[in-house]
Tab-separated table of C-alpha atoms and ligand atoms in Angstrom:
chain	number	residue	atom	x	y	z
A	1	MET	CA	76.333	86.266	91.195
A	2	ARG	CA	79.346	88.571	91.112
A	3	SER	CA	82.566	87.199	92.614
A	4	PRO	CA	84.318	89.174	95.373
A	5	ALA	CA	86.936	90.169	92.802
A	6	ASP	CA	84.292	91.592	90.459
A	7	ARG	CA	82.601	93.436	93.289
A	8	ILE	CA	85.728	95.234	94.318
A	9	LEU	CA	87.737	95.548	91.096
A	10	ASP	CA	86.830	96.443	87.533
A	11	VAL	CA	90.249	97.247	86.119
A	12	ARG	CA	90.046	99.560	83.099
A	13	THR	CA	93.465	101.236	83.167
A	14	ILE	CA	96.886	99.810	84.003
A	15	TYR	CA	99.816	102.181	84.359
A	16	HIS	CA	103.050	100.242	84.155
A	17	GLU	CA	106.777	100.804	83.991
A	18	ARG	CA	108.298	99.948	80.619
A	19	GLU	CA	109.976	96.654	81.600
A	20	VAL	CA	106.975	95.219	83.476
A	21	PRO	CA	105.541	93.119	80.599
A	22	GLU	CA	108.893	91.298	80.358
A	23	THR	CA	108.724	90.094	83.970
A	24	ALA	CA	106.815	86.878	84.728
A	25	ARG	CA	104.661	88.551	87.393
A	26	GLY	CA	103.999	91.616	85.288
A	27	ALA	CA	102.925	89.469	82.340
A	28	GLN	CA	100.664	87.458	84.646
A	29	VAL	CA	98.816	90.530	85.924
A	30	LEU	CA	98.481	92.041	82.460
A	31	ALA	CA	97.035	88.757	81.200
A	32	ARG	CA	94.565	88.713	84.080
A	33	PHE	CA	93.051	92.007	82.882
A	34	PRO	CA	93.315	91.691	79.075
A	35	ASP	CA	90.816	94.455	78.268
A	36	ALA	CA	92.441	97.151	80.369
A	37	GLU	CA	94.075	100.092	78.620
A	38	ARG	CA	97.853	100.021	79.186
A	39	ILE	CA	99.775	103.230	79.747
A	40	VAL	CA	103.580	103.180	80.048
A	41	VAL	CA	104.907	105.476	82.771
A	42	PRO	CA	108.526	106.365	83.660
A	43	SER	CA	108.001	105.302	87.290
A	44	HIS	CA	105.168	103.871	89.359
A	45	GLN	CA	105.453	106.985	91.528
A	46	ALA	CA	105.381	109.495	88.674
A	47	ILE	CA	101.794	109.514	87.419
A	48	PRO	CA	100.697	113.151	87.583
A	49	GLU	CA	97.097	112.398	86.611
A	50	LEU	CA	96.805	110.192	89.717
A	51	TYR	CA	98.992	111.563	92.482
A	52	GLY	CA	99.152	114.989	94.036
A	53	ASN	CA	96.172	116.052	91.969
A	54	ALA	CA	93.617	117.615	94.276
A	55	GLY	CA	90.968	117.281	91.569
A	56	ALA	CA	91.294	113.499	91.777
A	57	VAL	CA	89.501	113.533	95.094
A	58	ASP	CA	86.281	113.433	93.064
A	59	ASP	CA	87.462	110.123	91.571
A	60	TRP	CA	88.634	108.686	94.896
A	61	VAL	CA	86.687	105.428	94.826
A	62	ARG	CA	86.472	105.116	91.037
A	63	ASN	CA	90.292	105.087	90.836
A	64	LYS	CA	90.504	102.366	93.464
A	65	ARG	CA	88.123	100.190	91.479
A	66	SER	CA	89.333	100.789	87.963
A	67	VAL	CA	93.072	101.583	88.115
A	68	LEU	CA	96.114	99.385	88.736
A	69	VAL	CA	99.747	100.410	88.758
A	70	LEU	CA	102.591	97.950	88.081
A	71	GLY	CA	106.220	98.670	88.820
A	72	THR	CA	109.433	97.489	90.431
A	73	LYS	CA	110.255	97.905	94.094
A	74	LYS	CA	113.640	99.578	93.792
A	75	SER	CA	115.114	99.603	97.289
A	76	LEU	CA	114.550	96.450	99.314
A	77	ALA	CA	114.837	96.912	103.055
A	78	THR	CA	113.406	95.029	106.016
A	79	ARG	CA	112.824	97.405	108.929
A	80	PRO	CA	112.689	96.538	112.630
A	81	ASN	CA	109.253	97.028	114.192
A	82	GLY	CA	108.619	95.375	117.558
A	83	ARG	CA	104.907	96.117	117.937
A	84	SER	CA	102.801	93.791	115.867
A	85	ALA	CA	105.735	92.187	114.098
A	86	ASP	CA	109.466	91.949	114.682
A	87	PHE	CA	110.123	93.265	111.178
A	88	ILE	CA	108.347	95.054	108.369
A	89	ALA	CA	109.049	93.215	105.117
A	90	PRO	CA	109.598	95.184	101.914
A	91	SER	CA	106.210	95.852	100.321
A	92	THR	CA	105.091	93.736	97.425
A	93	SER	CA	102.322	96.267	96.827
A	94	ASN	CA	100.896	99.474	98.162
A	95	GLY	CA	97.504	101.144	97.929
A	96	CYS	CA	94.168	99.426	98.296
A	97	ALA	CA	90.907	98.849	96.474
A	98	MET	CA	88.975	99.307	99.703
A	99	ALA	CA	88.334	102.782	101.055
A	100	CYS	CA	88.461	102.987	104.843
A	101	SER	CA	88.253	106.671	105.521
A	102	TYR	CA	90.849	106.618	108.340
A	103	CYS	CA	93.427	104.740	106.226
A	104	TYR	CA	96.911	106.222	106.543
A	105	VAL	CA	98.233	104.856	103.242
A	106	PRO	CA	96.982	107.843	101.179
A	107	ARG	CA	98.978	110.158	103.454
A	108	ARG	CA	102.037	108.654	101.836
A	109	LYS	CA	100.760	108.265	98.321
A	110	GLY	CA	98.950	111.443	97.332
A	111	TYR	CA	95.271	111.906	96.651
A	112	ALA	CA	94.538	108.696	94.797
A	113	ASN	CA	95.329	105.344	96.263
A	114	PRO	CA	94.740	102.471	93.824
A	115	ILE	CA	96.727	99.248	94.131
A	116	THR	CA	100.331	99.315	92.963
A	117	VAL	CA	101.759	95.808	92.504
A	118	PHE	CA	105.510	95.275	92.549
A	119	THR	CA	106.469	92.669	90.014
A	120	ASN	CA	110.033	91.839	91.156
A	121	ILE	CA	108.692	89.272	93.607
A	122	GLU	CA	111.613	86.813	93.203
A	123	GLN	CA	114.051	89.494	94.392
A	124	ILE	CA	111.825	90.261	97.382
A	125	LEU	CA	111.543	86.579	98.332
A	126	ARG	CA	115.333	86.163	98.122
A	127	HIS	CA	115.832	89.297	100.227
A	128	LEU	CA	113.508	87.934	102.936
A	129	GLU	CA	115.140	84.526	103.050
A	130	ARG	CA	118.591	86.123	103.382
A	131	HIS	CA	117.340	88.481	106.102
A	132	LEU	CA	115.947	85.576	108.115
A	133	GLY	CA	119.174	83.634	107.624
A	134	ARG	CA	121.078	86.460	109.327
A	135	GLN	CA	118.832	86.438	112.447
A	136	GLY	CA	119.461	82.968	113.832
A	137	PRO	CA	116.777	81.438	116.060
A	138	LYS	CA	114.565	83.684	118.200
A	139	THR	CA	115.636	82.959	121.752
A	140	VAL	CA	113.611	85.531	123.694
A	141	PRO	CA	109.804	85.405	123.423
A	142	ASN	CA	108.170	88.791	122.897
A	143	GLN	CA	104.755	90.327	122.257
A	144	CYS	CA	105.052	89.570	118.528
A	145	ASP	CA	105.448	85.825	118.985
A	146	PRO	CA	106.934	83.428	121.532
A	147	VAL	CA	109.083	81.475	119.062
A	148	ASP	CA	109.006	82.846	115.506
A	149	TRP	CA	110.415	86.001	113.973
A	150	VAL	CA	107.334	87.766	112.631
A	151	TYR	CA	107.474	89.677	109.334
A	152	ASP	CA	104.622	92.085	108.586
A	153	LEU	CA	103.673	91.888	104.918
A	154	GLY	CA	100.825	94.270	104.435
A	155	GLU	CA	101.888	97.570	105.904
A	156	ASN	CA	100.693	99.614	102.943
A	157	GLY	CA	97.694	97.722	101.652
A	158	ASP	CA	95.533	94.646	102.157
A	159	CYS	CA	97.059	91.303	101.141
A	160	SER	CA	93.692	89.541	100.804
A	161	VAL	CA	92.708	91.939	98.024
A	162	ASP	CA	96.196	91.914	96.520
A	163	ALA	CA	95.783	88.155	96.145
A	164	LEU	CA	92.932	88.838	93.696
A	165	VAL	CA	95.351	90.723	91.472
A	166	SER	CA	98.572	88.713	91.480
A	167	ASP	CA	100.243	85.632	92.973
A	168	ASN	CA	102.594	87.707	95.145
A	169	VAL	CA	100.694	86.786	98.316
A	170	ARG	CA	100.609	83.092	97.343
A	171	ASP	CA	104.406	83.186	96.868
A	172	LEU	CA	104.879	84.805	100.292
A	173	VAL	CA	102.581	82.300	102.020
A	174	ASP	CA	104.520	79.459	100.330
A	175	LEU	CA	107.850	80.981	101.407
A	176	PHE	CA	106.860	81.235	105.080
A	177	ALA	CA	105.305	77.756	104.971
A	178	ARG	CA	108.722	76.294	104.241
A	179	LEU	CA	110.929	78.615	106.372
A	180	ASP	CA	111.566	77.499	109.946
A	181	GLY	CA	111.539	80.046	112.747
A	182	ALA	CA	109.613	82.737	110.890
A	183	LYS	CA	106.038	83.749	110.324
A	184	ALA	CA	104.395	86.184	107.927
A	185	SER	CA	101.623	88.382	109.251
A	186	PHE	CA	99.080	90.723	107.740
A	187	ALA	CA	95.931	92.515	108.860
A	188	THR	CA	92.915	92.347	106.593
A	189	LYS	CA	89.374	93.626	106.219
A	190	PHE	CA	88.521	91.424	103.263
A	191	VAL	CA	87.593	87.756	103.245
A	192	ASN	CA	89.240	86.182	100.216
A	193	ARG	CA	88.267	82.525	100.282
A	194	GLU	CA	90.774	81.730	97.528
A	195	LEU	CA	93.423	81.982	100.272
A	196	LEU	CA	91.860	78.907	101.896
A	197	GLY	CA	93.239	76.890	98.982
A	198	LEU	CA	96.869	77.680	99.905
A	199	ASP	CA	98.950	75.572	102.274
A	200	PRO	CA	100.365	77.947	104.920
A	201	ARG	CA	101.301	75.225	107.442
A	202	GLY	CA	101.126	77.704	110.320
A	203	GLY	CA	103.611	80.064	108.660
A	204	THR	CA	101.163	82.918	108.070
A	205	ARG	CA	99.194	84.835	110.671
A	206	ILE	CA	96.101	86.596	109.392
A	207	ARG	CA	94.851	89.365	111.653
A	208	PHE	CA	91.199	90.025	110.907
A	209	SER	CA	90.507	93.704	111.592
A	210	LEU	CA	87.299	94.247	113.501
A	211	MET	CA	85.294	97.188	114.742
A	212	PRO	CA	81.622	97.417	115.736
A	213	GLU	CA	79.352	96.918	112.733
A	214	ARG	CA	77.631	100.315	112.934
A	215	MET	CA	80.908	102.226	112.856
A	216	ALA	CA	82.345	99.898	110.194
A	217	GLY	CA	79.323	100.694	108.010
A	218	LEU	CA	80.283	104.346	108.197
A	219	LEU	CA	84.087	104.088	107.973
A	220	ASP	CA	85.169	100.705	106.497
A	221	LEU	CA	83.972	101.371	102.979
A	222	ARG	CA	84.159	98.610	100.337
A	223	THR	CA	85.329	96.036	102.927
A	224	THR	CA	83.813	92.650	103.836
A	225	ARG	CA	81.103	92.975	106.497
A	226	VAL	CA	82.369	92.489	110.034
A	227	ALA	CA	80.040	89.519	110.719
A	228	GLU	CA	81.446	87.741	107.651
A	229	ARG	CA	85.025	88.388	108.781
A	230	ILE	CA	84.192	86.786	112.139
A	231	SER	CA	82.502	83.803	110.561
A	232	ALA	CA	85.564	83.197	108.342
A	233	ILE	CA	87.936	82.794	111.309
A	234	ASP	CA	87.308	79.071	111.880
A	235	ASP	CA	87.783	78.294	108.175
A	236	PHE	CA	91.142	80.062	108.069
A	237	VAL	CA	92.322	78.262	111.212
A	238	ALA	CA	91.227	74.931	109.684
A	239	ALA	CA	93.186	75.794	106.520
A	240	GLY	CA	96.412	76.134	108.525
A	241	TYR	CA	96.624	79.857	109.181
A	242	GLU	CA	97.158	81.327	112.588
A	243	VAL	CA	94.336	83.834	113.077
A	244	HIS	CA	94.490	86.804	115.401
A	245	LEU	CA	92.293	89.880	115.795
A	246	ASN	CA	93.306	93.421	114.962
A	247	LEU	CA	90.874	95.516	117.001
A	248	SER	CA	91.311	98.813	115.234
A	249	PRO	CA	90.862	101.604	114.919
A	250	VAL	CA	88.958	102.144	118.132
A	251	VAL	CA	86.851	105.247	117.498
A	252	VAL	CA	85.584	106.909	120.649
A	253	HIS	CA	82.033	108.258	120.751
A	254	GLU	CA	79.052	108.213	123.042
A	255	GLY	CA	78.351	104.547	123.893
A	256	TRP	CA	81.496	103.094	122.269
A	257	GLN	CA	82.150	100.663	125.123
A	258	GLU	CA	78.715	99.061	124.720
A	259	GLU	CA	79.278	98.563	120.975
A	260	TRP	CA	82.675	96.964	121.600
A	261	ARG	CA	81.170	94.679	124.246
A	262	GLU	CA	78.639	93.477	121.659
A	263	LEU	CA	81.375	92.953	119.089
A	264	LEU	CA	83.481	90.871	121.468
A	265	ASP	CA	80.402	88.789	122.301
A	266	GLN	CA	79.844	88.278	118.571
A	267	VAL	CA	83.399	86.889	118.354
A	268	ALA	CA	82.898	84.679	121.432
A	269	ASP	CA	79.703	83.228	119.921
A	270	GLY	CA	81.040	82.937	116.378
A	271	VAL	CA	84.405	81.260	116.846
A	272	GLY	CA	85.057	77.589	117.619
A	273	GLU	CA	87.336	75.915	120.140
A	274	ALA	CA	90.350	75.452	117.836
A	275	ALA	CA	90.385	79.124	116.923
A	276	ARG	CA	89.864	80.207	120.548
A	277	ARG	CA	92.908	78.220	121.695
A	278	GLN	CA	95.251	80.197	119.422
A	279	LEU	CA	93.493	83.587	119.521
A	280	ALA	CA	95.315	86.797	120.444
A	281	CYS	CA	94.636	90.418	119.584
A	282	GLU	CA	96.073	93.881	119.288
A	283	VAL	CA	94.158	97.051	120.144
A	284	ILE	CA	94.869	100.320	118.361
A	285	PHE	CA	93.023	103.548	119.037
A	286	LEU	CA	92.432	105.945	116.162
A	287	THR	CA	94.998	108.462	115.025
A	288	HIS	CA	94.008	110.827	112.252
A	289	ASN	CA	95.689	113.416	110.099
A	290	GLU	CA	94.829	116.981	109.181
A	291	ARG	CA	95.477	116.667	105.439
A	292	LEU	CA	93.592	113.381	105.203
A	293	HIS	CA	90.708	115.050	107.055
A	294	GLU	CA	90.632	117.761	104.384
A	295	VAL	CA	90.673	115.170	101.574
A	296	ASN	CA	87.925	113.163	103.274
A	297	LEU	CA	85.694	116.209	103.597
A	298	GLY	CA	85.675	116.206	99.790
A	299	TRP	CA	84.253	112.682	99.435
A	300	HIS	CA	82.980	111.361	102.765
A	301	PRO	CA	82.156	114.166	105.241
A	302	ARG	CA	79.877	111.993	107.421
A	303	GLY	CA	82.798	109.804	108.430
A	304	GLU	CA	84.733	112.878	109.529
A	305	GLU	CA	82.103	113.651	112.167
A	306	GLN	CA	83.427	110.552	113.972
A	307	LEU	CA	87.106	110.763	113.035
A	308	TRP	CA	87.770	114.478	113.540
A	309	ARG	CA	86.976	115.220	117.188
A	310	PRO	CA	88.998	118.235	118.398
A	311	ASP	CA	87.031	118.057	121.668
A	312	LEU	CA	88.650	114.644	122.382
A	313	GLN	CA	91.908	114.824	120.450
A	314	GLU	CA	95.277	116.542	120.659
A	315	GLU	CA	97.788	117.378	117.941
A	316	LYS	CA	101.026	115.569	117.420
A	317	ARG	CA	103.574	116.738	114.831
A	318	SER	CA	104.838	113.748	112.826
A	319	GLN	CA	108.477	113.324	111.723
A	320	ASN	CA	107.616	114.424	108.187
A	321	GLY	CA	106.050	117.655	109.459
A	322	GLN	CA	102.408	116.603	109.063
A	323	THR	CA	99.845	117.313	111.766
A	324	ASN	CA	98.407	114.141	113.250
A	325	VAL	CA	95.748	113.980	115.932
A	326	ARG	CA	95.206	111.339	118.604
A	327	TYR	CA	92.994	111.066	121.645
A	328	ARG	CA	94.215	113.155	124.601
A	329	ALA	CA	96.807	111.121	126.459
A	330	ALA	CA	95.188	110.933	129.907
A	331	TRP	CA	91.749	109.983	128.538
A	332	LYS	CA	93.210	107.552	126.062
A	333	SER	CA	95.142	105.635	128.670
A	334	ARG	CA	91.896	105.184	130.646
A	335	TRP	CA	90.033	104.049	127.511
A	336	VAL	CA	92.801	101.592	126.570
A	337	GLY	CA	92.433	100.051	130.038
A	338	GLN	CA	88.646	99.839	129.636
A	339	LEU	CA	88.889	98.032	126.336
A	340	THR	CA	91.567	95.572	127.434
A	341	ASP	CA	89.413	94.806	130.503
A	342	LEU	CA	86.484	94.132	128.176
A	343	VAL	CA	88.590	91.714	126.108
A	344	GLU	CA	89.542	89.883	129.277
A	345	GLN	CA	85.892	89.622	130.396
A	346	ARG	CA	84.232	88.762	127.086
A	347	LEU	CA	87.008	86.717	125.422
A	348	PRO	CA	88.842	85.076	128.322
A	349	GLY	CA	92.107	83.521	127.184
A	350	CYS	CA	92.514	85.922	124.258
A	351	ARG	CA	95.922	87.452	124.935
A	352	VAL	CA	96.237	91.179	124.204
A	353	ARG	CA	99.578	91.330	122.388
A	354	TYR	CA	99.660	95.105	122.682
A	355	ALA	CA	97.281	98.041	123.108
A	356	PHE	CA	97.856	101.728	122.506
B	401	SF4	S1	91.747	97.860	104.112
B	401	SF4	FE1	93.575	98.712	105.107
B	401	SF4	S2	94.848	99.469	103.413
B	401	SF4	FE2	92.778	99.167	102.606
B	401	SF4	S3	91.775	101.162	102.791
B	401	SF4	FE3	91.266	99.967	104.627
B	401	SF4	S4	92.833	100.556	106.148
B	401	SF4	FE4	93.604	101.179	104.101
């Protein structure tokens, strides 16, 4: 039987910056995929045959499966957040081998979106430890966490899949296991049981992303099935992770409330007492993007019938001049209320950390 790694990755080409093989992490990843062709590039961002090449839309999924990029994260900055986490940690990767059609990461990266792994992990770990040292203890509880400063790790990818490629995620879990007053956090749509072998000691929060199975089948391409994500929750809690739910994106369509009710019942039936005691969730309704819509029409038009709904959505100009769409404000605020009510009814005790 194929392992999850083999199902999702078959790395044939590795683009890497010149100095990568001399770094311990770079050498480790190269050794993990010994048969891959290696191509030296001046920068992980400057790969014309991958990025900004409209023709690559035909190779959208093939690139995700067969290409890796290795480079150095040049500028290390931790940014304030305040929604799901107090801070966004510097990325140790970006891109993803999965292919959710609403994913915003390709908006930033160009047409192709394979995994880029940053190999200067020691520098990133030192940066995080210093950043935490400057904060002092958290004295005011907030929606992110009552006691710990929360650092989001996986803003531009999926850490569970990244952990198949390198030990960056293991190093981060180890770091937050030993740091007092801080917690790492990442959302995921992939069940990587190798992570159960780590020792997080409560220092890492995994947020399993869930949406109703029918819609996930259409939009969450290459991910772990929703039922399997739910049935993994107890195991991750037993292994020492905090486990929350990331209910997103909520895609509105005829009958969406009924599907979400069923999903929440699936969670209620599938999760044990220990997990229920610590459970919380966040709810995020879909936003979409005009350029991504155009790219998606080239490889997955059926998904766009659900994601691109001008009859329900309104435009919002983003800071970088792109046209985003979101559900019309008045309707959306009613729908947010309906879904948070459903969480309260079907999963009593599951705190909604935020909903928008
Ligand atoms: S799992 Fe996350 S990062 Fe990966 S494609 Fe889906 S939304 Fe994007």
